[in-house]
PDB file of C-alpha atoms in Angstrom:
ATOM      1  CA  MET T1302      -6.808  22.968 -18.360  1.00  0.00           C
ATOM      2  CA  SER T1303      -5.029  25.422 -16.932  1.00  0.00           C
ATOM      3  CA  GLY T1304      -5.931  27.502 -13.825  1.00  0.00           C
ATOM      4  CA  ARG T1305      -8.020  24.121 -12.260  1.00  0.00           C
ATOM      5  CA  ARG T1306      -8.480  23.349  -9.341  1.00  0.00           C
ATOM      6  CA  VAL T1307      -6.869  19.790  -8.454  1.00  0.00           C
ATOM      7  CA  LEU T1308      -8.311  18.070  -4.747  1.00  0.00           C
ATOM      8  CA  ALA T1309      -6.295  15.271  -4.580  1.00  0.00           C
ATOM      9  CA  ILE T1310      -6.764  12.335  -1.443  1.00  0.00           C
ATOM     10  CA  ASP T1311      -4.170   9.233  -0.956  1.00  0.00           C
ATOM     11  CA  ALA T1312      -6.699   7.601   1.726  1.00  0.00           C
ATOM     12  CA  GLY T1313      -4.709   5.297   3.880  1.00  0.00           C
ATOM     13  CA  GLN T1314      -6.380   3.947   6.874  1.00  0.00           C
ATOM     14  CA  SER T1315      -3.158   5.414   9.444  1.00  0.00           C
ATOM     15  CA  GLY T1316      -4.698   8.453   7.551  1.00  0.00           C
ATOM     16  CA  MET T1317      -5.577  11.074   4.330  1.00  0.00           C
ATOM     17  CA  LYS T1318      -2.640  12.449   2.725  1.00  0.00           C
ATOM     18  CA  VAL T1319      -4.092  15.694   0.660  1.00  0.00           C
ATOM     19  CA  ARG T1320      -3.100  18.149  -1.852  1.00  0.00           C
ATOM     20  CA  LEU T1321      -4.541  21.073  -3.449  1.00  0.00           C
ATOM     21  CA  ASP T1322      -2.600  21.930  -6.980  1.00  0.00           C
ATOM     22  CA  VAL T1323      -3.239  24.710  -8.621  1.00  0.00           C
ATOM     23  CA  ASP T1324      -0.827  25.282 -11.015  1.00  0.00           C
ATOM     24  CA  GLY T1325       1.707  23.915  -9.968  1.00  0.00           C
ATOM     25  CA  ALA T1326       1.312  26.223  -6.585  1.00  0.00           C
ATOM     26  CA  ARG T1327       0.140  23.202  -3.657  1.00  0.00           C
ATOM     27  CA  GLU T1328      -1.434  23.238   0.342  1.00  0.00           C
ATOM     28  CA  ASP T1329      -1.071  19.784   1.583  1.00  0.00           C
ATOM     29  CA  LEU T1330      -3.351  19.231   4.646  1.00  0.00           C
ATOM     30  CA  VAL T1331      -3.814  15.970   6.682  1.00  0.00           C
ATOM     31  CA  PHE T1332      -7.022  13.695   7.596  1.00  0.00           C
ATOM     32  CA  ARG T1333      -7.867  11.054   9.494  1.00  0.00           C
ATOM     33  CA  GLY T1334      -7.865   7.765   8.469  1.00  0.00           C
ATOM     34  CA  ILE T1335     -10.413   5.811   6.779  1.00  0.00           C
ATOM     35  CA  HIS T1336     -12.684   3.807   8.794  1.00  0.00           C
ATOM     36  CA  THR T1337     -13.215   0.736   7.397  1.00  0.00           C
ATOM     37  CA  GLY T1338     -16.376   0.695  10.210  1.00  0.00           C
ATOM     38  CA  GLY T1339     -18.739   2.835   7.649  1.00  0.00           C
ATOM     39  CA  PRO T1340     -19.186   3.706   4.368  1.00  0.00           C
ATOM     40  CA  LEU T1341     -16.434   5.111   2.873  1.00  0.00           C
ATOM     41  CA  LEU T1342     -18.173   7.932  -0.350  1.00  0.00           C
ATOM     42  CA  PRO T1343     -19.641  10.540   3.348  1.00  0.00           C
ATOM     43  CA  GLN T1344     -15.719  10.373   4.783  1.00  0.00           C
ATOM     44  CA  LEU T1345     -13.810  11.465   1.540  1.00  0.00           C
ATOM     45  CA  ALA T1346     -17.120  13.359   0.460  1.00  0.00           C
ATOM     46  CA  ARG T1347     -16.433  15.576   4.569  1.00  0.00           C
ATOM     47  CA  VAL T1348     -12.349  15.753   3.213  1.00  0.00           C
ATOM     48  CA  VAL T1349     -13.361  17.434   0.448  1.00  0.00           C
ATOM     49  CA  HIS T1350     -15.856  20.053   2.405  1.00  0.00           C
ATOM     50  CA  GLU T1351     -13.390  20.206   5.284  1.00  0.00           C
ATOM     51  CA  THR T1352     -10.319  20.778   2.392  1.00  0.00           C
ATOM     52  CA  GLN T1353     -13.054  23.614   1.084  1.00  0.00           C
ATOM     53  CA  GLU T1354     -13.834  25.052   4.330  1.00  0.00           C
ATOM     54  CA  ARG T1355      -9.858  25.795   5.219  1.00  0.00           C
ATOM     55  CA  VAL T1356      -8.789  26.861   2.083  1.00  0.00           C
ATOM     56  CA  GLY T1357     -11.862  28.946   0.735  1.00  0.00           C
ATOM     57  CA  GLY T1358     -12.950  29.336  -3.495  1.00  0.00           C
ATOM     58  CA  THR T1359     -14.538  26.234  -5.477  1.00  0.00           C
ATOM     59  CA  LEU T1360     -12.498  22.926  -6.396  1.00  0.00           C
ATOM     60  CA  ASP T1361     -13.232  21.688 -10.082  1.00  0.00           C
ATOM     61  CA  VAL T1362     -11.527  17.730  -9.690  1.00  0.00           C
ATOM     62  CA  VAL T1363     -12.031  15.379  -7.168  1.00  0.00           C
ATOM     63  CA  SER T1364      -8.704  12.246  -7.708  1.00  0.00           C
ATOM     64  CA  ALA T1365      -9.113  10.301  -4.678  1.00  0.00           C
ATOM     65  CA  GLY T1366      -5.861   6.950  -4.138  1.00  0.00           C
ATOM     66  CA  ILE T1367      -7.892   4.713  -1.799  1.00  0.00           C
ATOM     67  CA  SER T1368      -6.578   1.925   0.611  1.00  0.00           C
ATOM     68  CA  GLY T1369      -8.875  -1.374  -0.019  1.00  0.00           C
ATOM     69  CA  LEU T1370     -10.931  -0.433  -2.866  1.00  0.00           C
ATOM     70  CA  THR T1371     -13.466  -2.018  -3.387  1.00  0.00           C
ATOM     71  CA  ASP T1372     -16.501  -2.163  -7.032  1.00  0.00           C
ATOM     72  CA  ARG T1373     -18.395  -1.540  -3.935  1.00  0.00           C
ATOM     73  CA  ASP T1374     -17.602   1.551  -3.028  1.00  0.00           C
ATOM     74  CA  ALA T1375     -15.857   2.688  -6.651  1.00  0.00           C
ATOM     75  CA  ASP T1376     -18.778   5.010  -7.579  1.00  0.00           C
ATOM     76  CA  ALA T1377     -17.394   7.568  -8.513  1.00  0.00           C
ATOM     77  CA  ASP T1378     -21.187   9.018  -9.590  1.00  0.00           C
ATOM     78  CA  ALA T1379     -22.050   8.547  -5.727  1.00  0.00           C
ATOM     79  CA  LEU T1380     -19.358  10.952  -4.966  1.00  0.00           C
ATOM     80  CA  LEU T1381     -19.519  13.963  -7.036  1.00  0.00           C
ATOM     81  CA  THR T1382     -23.199  13.520  -5.604  1.00  0.00           C
ATOM     82  CA  LEU T1383     -22.352  14.576  -2.670  1.00  0.00           C
ATOM     83  CA  VAL T1384     -19.924  16.798  -3.514  1.00  0.00           C
ATOM     84  CA  ARG T1385     -21.358  19.463  -6.005  1.00  0.00           C
ATOM     85  CA  ASP T1386     -22.506  21.832  -3.721  1.00  0.00           C
ATOM     86  CA  ALA T1387     -18.214  22.542  -3.075  1.00  0.00           C
ATOM     87  CA  GLY T1388     -17.879  22.968  -7.064  1.00  0.00           C
ATOM     88  CA  VAL T1389     -17.566  19.535  -7.629  1.00  0.00           C
ATOM     89  CA  ARG T1390     -17.453  18.942 -11.742  1.00  0.00           C
ATOM     90  CA  GLY T1391     -15.188  15.311 -11.927  1.00  0.00           C
ATOM     91  CA  ALA T1392     -14.442  12.369  -9.422  1.00  0.00           C
ATOM     92  CA  LEU T1393     -11.719   9.971  -9.691  1.00  0.00           C
ATOM     93  CA  LEU T1394     -11.435   6.678  -8.153  1.00  0.00           C
ATOM     94  CA  ALA T1395      -9.052   4.334  -8.232  1.00  0.00           C
ATOM     95  CA  HIS T1396      -7.701   1.471  -5.728  1.00  0.00           C
ATOM     96  CA  ASP T1397      -4.272   2.595  -4.626  1.00  0.00           C
ATOM     97  CA  SER T1398      -1.868   0.566  -5.924  1.00  0.00           C
ATOM     98  CA  THR T1399      -2.743   2.672  -8.540  1.00  0.00           C
ATOM     99  CA  THR T1400      -1.468   5.216  -7.398  1.00  0.00           C
ATOM    100  CA  SER T1401       1.018   3.419  -5.247  1.00  0.00           C
ATOM    101  CA  PHE T1402       2.312   2.788  -9.162  1.00  0.00           C
ATOM    102  CA  LEU T1403       1.452   6.846 -10.825  1.00  0.00           C
ATOM    103  CA  GLY T1404       3.436   8.718  -7.466  1.00  0.00           C
ATOM    104  CA  ALA T1405       6.185   5.539  -7.610  1.00  0.00           C
ATOM    105  CA  LEU T1406       6.889   5.201 -12.151  1.00  0.00           C
ATOM    106  CA  GLY T1407       4.333   7.882 -12.979  1.00  0.00           C
ATOM    107  CA  ASP T1408       3.892   6.536 -17.049  1.00  0.00           C
ATOM    108  CA  ARG T1409       6.848   4.934 -16.959  1.00  0.00           C
ATOM    109  CA  HIS T1410       6.294   0.970 -17.591  1.00  0.00           C
ATOM    110  CA  GLY T1411       7.399  -1.235 -15.261  1.00  0.00           C
ATOM    111  CA  ALA T1412       6.518  -2.877 -11.578  1.00  0.00           C
ATOM    112  CA  VAL T1413       5.789  -2.041  -8.041  1.00  0.00           C
ATOM    113  CA  VAL T1414       6.110  -3.551  -4.822  1.00  0.00           C
ATOM    114  CA  ALA T1415       4.012  -1.012  -1.979  1.00  0.00           C
ATOM    115  CA  ALA T1416       4.633  -3.689   1.335  1.00  0.00           C
ATOM    116  CA  GLY T1417       3.316  -1.575   4.819  1.00  0.00           C
ATOM    117  CA  THR T1418       1.106  -3.649   6.993  1.00  0.00           C
ATOM    118  CA  GLY T1419       0.015  -4.992   4.204  1.00  0.00           C
ATOM    119  CA  VAL T1420       1.219  -5.550   0.024  1.00  0.00           C
ATOM    120  CA  VAL T1421      -0.103  -4.420  -3.457  1.00  0.00           C
ATOM    121  CA  THR T1422       1.823  -6.032  -6.551  1.00  0.00           C
ATOM    122  CA  LEU T1423       0.570  -3.134  -9.834  1.00  0.00           C
ATOM    123  CA  ALA T1424       2.765  -3.853 -13.388  1.00  0.00           C
ATOM    124  CA  VAL T1425       2.560  -2.416 -15.875  1.00  0.00           C
ATOM    125  CA  GLY T1426       2.836  -2.451 -20.033  1.00  0.00           C
ATOM    126  CA  ALA T1427       2.444  -1.104 -23.109  1.00  0.00           C
ATOM    127  CA  ARG T1428      -0.348  -3.076 -23.438  1.00  0.00           C
ATOM    128  CA  ALA T1429      -2.318  -4.212 -19.980  1.00  0.00           C
ATOM    129  CA  ILE T1430      -1.813  -3.609 -16.756  1.00  0.00           C
ATOM    130  CA  ALA T1431      -1.211  -6.353 -13.684  1.00  0.00           C
ATOM    131  CA  ARG T1432      -2.158  -6.901 -10.176  1.00  0.00           C
ATOM    132  CA  VAL T1433      -0.928  -9.572  -7.627  1.00  0.00           C
ATOM    133  CA  ASP T1434      -1.685 -10.072  -3.783  1.00  0.00           C
ATOM    134  CA  GLY T1435      -3.304  -7.283  -1.981  1.00  0.00           C
ATOM    135  CA  TRP T1436      -6.035 -10.197  -0.924  1.00  0.00           C
ATOM    136  CA  GLY T1437      -5.458  -9.168   3.001  1.00  0.00           C
ATOM    137  CA  TRP T1438      -4.374  -9.893   5.469  1.00  0.00           C
ATOM    138  CA  ILE T1439      -6.792 -13.713   6.026  1.00  0.00           C
ATOM    139  CA  MET T1440      -5.962 -15.194   2.629  1.00  0.00           C
ATOM    140  CA  GLY T1441      -3.131 -13.304   1.709  1.00  0.00           C
ATOM    141  CA  ASP T1442      -0.636  -9.907   1.855  1.00  0.00           C
ATOM    142  CA  ALA T1443       2.432 -12.721   1.464  1.00  0.00           C
ATOM    143  CA  GLY T1444       5.815 -10.700   2.495  1.00  0.00           C
ATOM    144  CA  SER T1445       3.869  -8.061   3.679  1.00  0.00           C
ATOM    145  CA  GLY T1446       4.618  -6.040   7.350  1.00  0.00           C
ATOM    146  CA  TYR T1447       1.649  -8.734   9.023  1.00  0.00           C
ATOM    147  CA  TRP T1448       3.290 -11.854   7.090  1.00  0.00           C
ATOM    148  CA  ILE T1449       6.490 -11.151   8.756  1.00  0.00           C
ATOM    149  CA  GLY T1450       5.150 -10.334  12.289  1.00  0.00           C
ATOM    150  CA  ARG T1451       3.170 -13.207  11.389  1.00  0.00           C
ATOM    151  CA  GLU T1452       5.950 -15.328  10.794  1.00  0.00           C
ATOM    152  CA  ALA T1453       7.826 -13.942  13.446  1.00  0.00           C
ATOM    153  CA  LEU T1454       5.602 -14.911  16.726  1.00  0.00           C
ATOM    154  CA  GLU T1455       5.150 -18.158  15.499  1.00  0.00           C
ATOM    155  CA  SER T1456       9.126 -19.247  16.292  1.00  0.00           C
ATOM    156  CA  VAL T1457       8.776 -16.967  18.881  1.00  0.00           C
ATOM    157  CA  MET T1458       6.174 -19.755  19.712  1.00  0.00           C
ATOM    158  CA  ARG T1459       8.471 -22.700  18.905  1.00  0.00           C
ATOM    159  CA  ALA T1460      11.194 -21.349  20.920  1.00  0.00           C
ATOM    160  CA  TYR T1461       9.721 -21.304  23.888  1.00  0.00           C
ATOM    161  CA  ASP T1462       8.207 -24.841  23.384  1.00  0.00           C
ATOM    162  CA  GLY T1463      11.470 -26.190  22.304  1.00  0.00           C
ATOM    163  CA  ARG T1464      10.637 -27.157  18.520  1.00  0.00           C
ATOM    164  CA  GLY T1465      12.609 -24.351  16.836  1.00  0.00           C
ATOM    165  CA  PRO T1466      15.931 -22.476  17.941  1.00  0.00           C
ATOM    166  CA  GLN T1467      16.118 -19.556  20.236  1.00  0.00           C
ATOM    167  CA  THR T1468      16.279 -15.868  18.070  1.00  0.00           C
ATOM    168  CA  MET T1469      16.282 -11.941  19.574  1.00  0.00           C
ATOM    169  CA  LEU T1470      12.351 -11.819  18.551  1.00  0.00           C
ATOM    170  CA  THR T1471      11.597 -13.282  22.074  1.00  0.00           C
ATOM    171  CA  GLU T1472      13.096 -10.451  23.656  1.00  0.00           C
ATOM    172  CA  ALA T1473      10.373  -8.319  20.982  1.00  0.00           C
ATOM    173  CA  ALA T1474       7.369 -10.508  22.598  1.00  0.00           C
ATOM    174  CA  LEU T1475       8.063 -11.142  25.895  1.00  0.00           C
ATOM    175  CA  ALA T1476       8.331  -6.273  25.857  1.00  0.00           C
ATOM    176  CA  ARG T1477       4.261  -7.089  24.859  1.00  0.00           C
ATOM    177  CA  TRP T1478       3.355  -9.215  26.499  1.00  0.00           C
ATOM    178  CA  PRO T1479       5.538 -10.536  29.957  1.00  0.00           C
ATOM    179  CA  ASP T1480       3.851 -14.368  29.387  1.00  0.00           C
ATOM    180  CA  LEU T1481       4.140 -16.164  26.816  1.00  0.00           C
ATOM    181  CA  SER T1482       1.792 -18.163  27.882  1.00  0.00           C
ATOM    182  CA  GLN T1483      -0.758 -15.491  27.332  1.00  0.00           C
ATOM    183  CA  ALA T1484       0.263 -13.953  24.349  1.00  0.00           C
ATOM    184  CA  TYR T1485      -2.346 -15.683  21.771  1.00  0.00           C
ATOM    185  CA  MET T1486      -5.472 -15.148  24.501  1.00  0.00           C
ATOM    186  CA  ALA T1487      -4.225 -11.170  24.078  1.00  0.00           C
ATOM    187  CA  LEU T1488      -4.011 -10.918  21.157  1.00  0.00           C
ATOM    188  CA  GLN T1489      -7.028 -12.590  19.837  1.00  0.00           C
ATOM    189  CA  ALA T1490      -8.798  -9.948  22.208  1.00  0.00           C
ATOM    190  CA  ASP T1491      -7.148  -7.104  20.312  1.00  0.00           C
ATOM    191  CA  ALA T1492      -9.371  -5.271  18.233  1.00  0.00           C
ATOM    192  CA  ASP T1493      -5.356  -4.233  16.931  1.00  0.00           C
ATOM    193  CA  ARG T1494      -4.470  -6.771  16.390  1.00  0.00           C
ATOM    194  CA  VAL T1495      -3.596  -7.309  12.892  1.00  0.00           C
ATOM    195  CA  ARG T1496      -1.336  -4.258  13.085  1.00  0.00           C
ATOM    196  CA  ILE T1497      -0.088  -5.388  16.308  1.00  0.00           C
ATOM    197  CA  VAL T1498       1.128  -8.635  14.848  1.00  0.00           C
ATOM    198  CA  ALA T1499       2.707  -5.871  11.685  1.00  0.00           C
ATOM    199  CA  SER T1500       4.265  -3.872  14.006  1.00  0.00           C
ATOM    200  CA  LEU T1501       6.856  -6.749  15.161  1.00  0.00           C
ATOM    201  CA  ALA T1502       8.394  -6.639  11.555  1.00  0.00           C
ATOM    202  CA  VAL T1503      10.145  -3.672  12.632  1.00  0.00           C
ATOM    203  CA  ASP T1504      11.885  -5.520  15.455  1.00  0.00           C
ATOM    204  CA  VAL T1505      12.901  -8.217  12.983  1.00  0.00           C
ATOM    205  CA  ALA T1506      14.470  -6.440  11.142  1.00  0.00           C
ATOM    206  CA  ARG T1507      16.495  -5.134  13.167  1.00  0.00           C
ATOM    207  CA  ALA T1508      16.827  -8.820  14.369  1.00  0.00           C
ATOM    208  CA  ALA T1509      18.232  -9.855  11.016  1.00  0.00           C
ATOM    209  CA  ASP T1510      19.997  -6.989  10.842  1.00  0.00           C
ATOM    210  CA  ALA T1511      21.816  -7.731  13.347  1.00  0.00           C
ATOM    211  CA  GLY T1512      22.770 -11.802  12.833  1.00  0.00           C
ATOM    212  CA  ASP T1513      19.962 -13.484  14.030  1.00  0.00           C
ATOM    213  CA  ALA T1514      19.594 -16.942  12.058  1.00  0.00           C
ATOM    214  CA  VAL T1515      15.826 -16.315  12.627  1.00  0.00           C
ATOM    215  CA  ALA T1516      14.390 -13.282  11.119  1.00  0.00           C
ATOM    216  CA  GLU T1517      17.684 -13.504   8.709  1.00  0.00           C
ATOM    217  CA  ALA T1518      15.193 -17.462   7.789  1.00  0.00           C
ATOM    218  CA  ILE T1519      11.630 -14.778   8.109  1.00  0.00           C
ATOM    219  CA  SER T1520      13.136 -12.079   5.542  1.00  0.00           C
ATOM    220  CA  VAL T1521      14.980 -13.403   3.089  1.00  0.00           C
ATOM    221  CA  ARG T1522      11.436 -16.069   2.835  1.00  0.00           C
ATOM    222  CA  ALA T1523       9.573 -12.560   2.768  1.00  0.00           C
ATOM    223  CA  ALA T1524      11.852 -11.574   0.391  1.00  0.00           C
ATOM    224  CA  ARG T1525      10.994 -14.216  -2.044  1.00  0.00           C
ATOM    225  CA  GLU T1526       7.273 -14.015  -2.304  1.00  0.00           C
ATOM    226  CA  LEU T1527       7.766  -9.924  -2.753  1.00  0.00           C
ATOM    227  CA  ALA T1528       9.897 -11.169  -5.937  1.00  0.00           C
ATOM    228  CA  HIS T1529       7.628 -13.956  -6.648  1.00  0.00           C
ATOM    229  CA  SER T1530       4.963 -10.896  -7.039  1.00  0.00           C
ATOM    230  CA  ALA T1531       6.996  -8.861  -8.905  1.00  0.00           C
ATOM    231  CA  ARG T1532       7.969 -11.416 -11.242  1.00  0.00           C
ATOM    232  CA  THR T1533       4.243 -13.152 -11.414  1.00  0.00           C
ATOM    233  CA  ALA T1534       2.802  -8.967 -12.834  1.00  0.00           C
ATOM    234  CA  ILE T1535       5.722  -8.781 -14.579  1.00  0.00           C
ATOM    235  CA  GLY T1536       4.927 -12.030 -16.427  1.00  0.00           C
ATOM    236  CA  ARG T1537       2.148 -10.928 -17.085  1.00  0.00           C
ATOM    237  CA  VAL T1538       1.978  -7.764 -18.871  1.00  0.00           C
ATOM    238  CA  ARG T1539       5.417  -7.932 -20.810  1.00  0.00           C
ATOM    239  CA  THR T1540       5.650  -8.289 -24.173  1.00  0.00           C
ATOM    240  CA  GLY T1541       9.414  -8.964 -25.115  1.00  0.00           C
ATOM    241  CA  ALA T1542      12.894  -8.441 -23.545  1.00  0.00           C
ATOM    242  CA  GLU T1543      13.113  -5.016 -22.953  1.00  0.00           C
ATOM    243  CA  PRO T1544      14.603  -3.627 -19.766  1.00  0.00           C
ATOM    244  CA  VAL T1545      12.202  -3.961 -16.552  1.00  0.00           C
ATOM    245  CA  ALA T1546      12.001  -1.144 -13.595  1.00  0.00           C
ATOM    246  CA  VAL T1547      11.002  -2.449  -9.973  1.00  0.00           C
ATOM    247  CA  CYS T1548      10.045   0.068  -8.053  1.00  0.00           C
ATOM    248  CA  ALA T1549      10.180  -1.118  -3.883  1.00  0.00           C
ATOM    249  CA  ILE T1550       8.337   1.385  -2.000  1.00  0.00           C
ATOM    250  CA  GLY T1551       6.738   0.647   1.900  1.00  0.00           C
ATOM    251  CA  GLY T1552       8.043   0.256   4.905  1.00  0.00           C
ATOM    252  CA  VAL T1553       8.826  -3.390   5.090  1.00  0.00           C
ATOM    253  CA  PHE T1554      12.244  -2.625   2.976  1.00  0.00           C
ATOM    254  CA  GLY T1555      13.253  -0.157   5.711  1.00  0.00           C
ATOM    255  CA  SER T1556      15.172  -3.807   6.303  1.00  0.00           C
ATOM    256  CA  ALA T1557      18.797  -3.818   5.306  1.00  0.00           C
ATOM    257  CA  THR T1558      18.380  -8.095   5.223  1.00  0.00           C
ATOM    258  CA  LEU T1559      14.994  -8.206   3.280  1.00  0.00           C
ATOM    259  CA  ARG T1560      16.081  -5.471   0.711  1.00  0.00           C
ATOM    260  CA  GLY T1561      19.660  -6.869  -0.622  1.00  0.00           C
ATOM    261  CA  ALA T1562      17.359  -9.958  -0.623  1.00  0.00           C
ATOM    262  CA  PHE T1563      14.739  -8.867  -2.717  1.00  0.00           C
ATOM    263  CA  GLU T1564      17.019  -6.948  -5.595  1.00  0.00           C
ATOM    264  CA  ASP T1565      18.868 -10.813  -5.609  1.00  0.00           C
ATOM    265  CA  ALA T1566      15.255 -12.391  -5.698  1.00  0.00           C
ATOM    266  CA  ILE T1567      14.231 -10.035  -8.621  1.00  0.00           C
ATOM    267  CA  GLY T1568      17.807 -10.031 -11.063  1.00  0.00           C
ATOM    268  CA  ALA T1569      16.818 -14.244 -10.829  1.00  0.00           C
ATOM    269  CA  ASP T1570      17.797 -15.972 -14.227  1.00  0.00           C
ATOM    270  CA  GLY T1571      18.905 -13.207 -16.033  1.00  0.00           C
ATOM    271  CA  GLU T1572      16.166 -11.509 -15.239  1.00  0.00           C
ATOM    272  CA  ASP T1573      16.801  -7.940 -17.019  1.00  0.00           C
ATOM    273  CA  PHE T1574      15.004  -6.582 -14.556  1.00  0.00           C
ATOM    274  CA  ARG T1575      16.725  -3.050 -12.487  1.00  0.00           C
ATOM    275  CA  VAL T1576      15.017  -1.636  -9.022  1.00  0.00           C
ATOM    276  CA  VAL T1577      15.190   1.819  -8.483  1.00  0.00           C
ATOM    277  CA  ALA T1578      14.329   4.166  -6.531  1.00  0.00           C
ATOM    278  CA  PRO T1579      10.214   5.413  -5.761  1.00  0.00           C
ATOM    279  CA  GLN T1580       9.987   9.058  -8.310  1.00  0.00           C
ATOM    280  CA  GLY T1581       7.205  10.464  -5.524  1.00  0.00           C
ATOM    281  CA  VAL T1582       5.473   9.207  -2.716  1.00  0.00           C
ATOM    282  CA  GLY T1583       0.811   8.613  -3.293  1.00  0.00           C
ATOM    283  CA  ILE T1584      -0.178  11.614  -2.804  1.00  0.00           C
ATOM    284  CA  ASP T1585       1.374  12.472  -6.195  1.00  0.00           C
ATOM    285  CA  GLY T1586       0.469   9.850  -7.703  1.00  0.00           C
ATOM    286  CA  ALA T1587      -2.842  10.893  -6.699  1.00  0.00           C
ATOM    287  CA  VAL T1588      -1.945  14.149  -8.949  1.00  0.00           C
ATOM    288  CA  ALA T1589      -1.085  12.442 -11.808  1.00  0.00           C
ATOM    289  CA  LEU T1590      -4.375  10.942 -12.174  1.00  0.00           C
ATOM    290  CA  ALA T1591      -6.441  13.438 -12.978  1.00  0.00           C
ATOM    291  CA  GLY T1592      -3.722  13.662 -15.757  1.00  0.00           C
ATOM    292  CA  LEU T1593      -3.564  10.068 -17.010  1.00  0.00           C
ATOM    293  CA  SER T1594      -4.044   9.983 -20.087  1.00  0.00           C
ATOM    294  CA  PRO T1595      -6.846   8.539 -22.019  1.00  0.00           C
ATOM    295  CA  THR T1596      -4.753   5.250 -23.802  1.00  0.00           C
ATOM    296  CA  HIS T1597      -2.612   4.717 -20.864  1.00  0.00           C
ATOM    297  CA  PRO T1598      -3.116   1.169 -19.145  1.00  0.00           C
ATOM    298  CA  LEU T1599      -3.677   2.498 -15.920  1.00  0.00           C
ATOM    299  CA  THR T1600      -7.317   4.361 -17.576  1.00  0.00           C
ATOM    300  CA  ALA T1601      -8.462   0.604 -17.355  1.00  0.00           C
ATOM    301  CA  ALA T1602      -8.980   0.764 -13.974  1.00  0.00           C
ATOM    302  CA  VAL T1603      -9.753   4.032 -12.855  1.00  0.00           C
ATOM    303  CA  HIS T1604     -13.451   5.611 -11.897  1.00  0.00           C
ATOM    304  CA  ARG T1605     -15.171   8.394 -12.999  1.00  0.00           C
ATOM    305  CA  ALA T1606     -17.937  10.941 -13.358  1.00  0.00           C
ATOM    306  CA  GLY T1607     -18.527  14.270 -14.339  1.00  0.00           C
ATOM    307  CA  VAL T1608     -15.946  16.372 -16.582  1.00  0.00           C
ATOM    308  CA  VAL T1609     -12.580  15.322 -15.407  1.00  0.00           C
TER     309      VAL T1609
END
């Protein structure tokens, strides 16, 4: 479908990356992130219309990977109705685990672990796909930035009480809450508490790499959780003993201690799982979504409407 104007959207809570791709020529834009307190589809439609105002011309296809996409919001027909006036003839919506996979591994088989504030793992085999975790900070996201930050805070308060060993992480907590006895009240009252807790993952990484035993232990536990998710997902789609590519993306893997422990855990039991570098990022995957083969296993995870 040469010459069609594909508008790709990588929609996250911290920002929406947009790429207009026409026969290899591209324009990249950034918009404010998803507001989770409001309806999703009008927010995507606003981005489509604002992009059209900036670049001009009609748009043929909108292809979006969306953080935390639920079945309730995955209504491609409804989105198409909202953007038909921009000339759009087709719409594709997918969970960002799908577009993260396509960005990182393209059409290869394997698994992608995307770990930032939250975490989700997606494995793709010859005939099936498997998603593991991505269930949010209340009931999942094992090994994520939030999970690491929560472990750090518990360790700090154990040290404060005398129930656990001293740790460099106490300094990081004191920088945020000078009176640790009141920290829990301030944090519970803060509407931004999930991001704040997750931000401590950076301090854990720094302390672990500096040799702090508590931070090292947290990092290793997180790595093992992430590797367990990857190995579980692969086990659900693997049909033989072929080597499997594993891609680890997201800020959590910026920790040298955690990344090393993850690579060790992935290769446990002699499994031929190979950690590889990503070939691209989420916005690249949102672009690839528009060209996904009908026979690709990930096609079943994409919501479509119109001419795509």
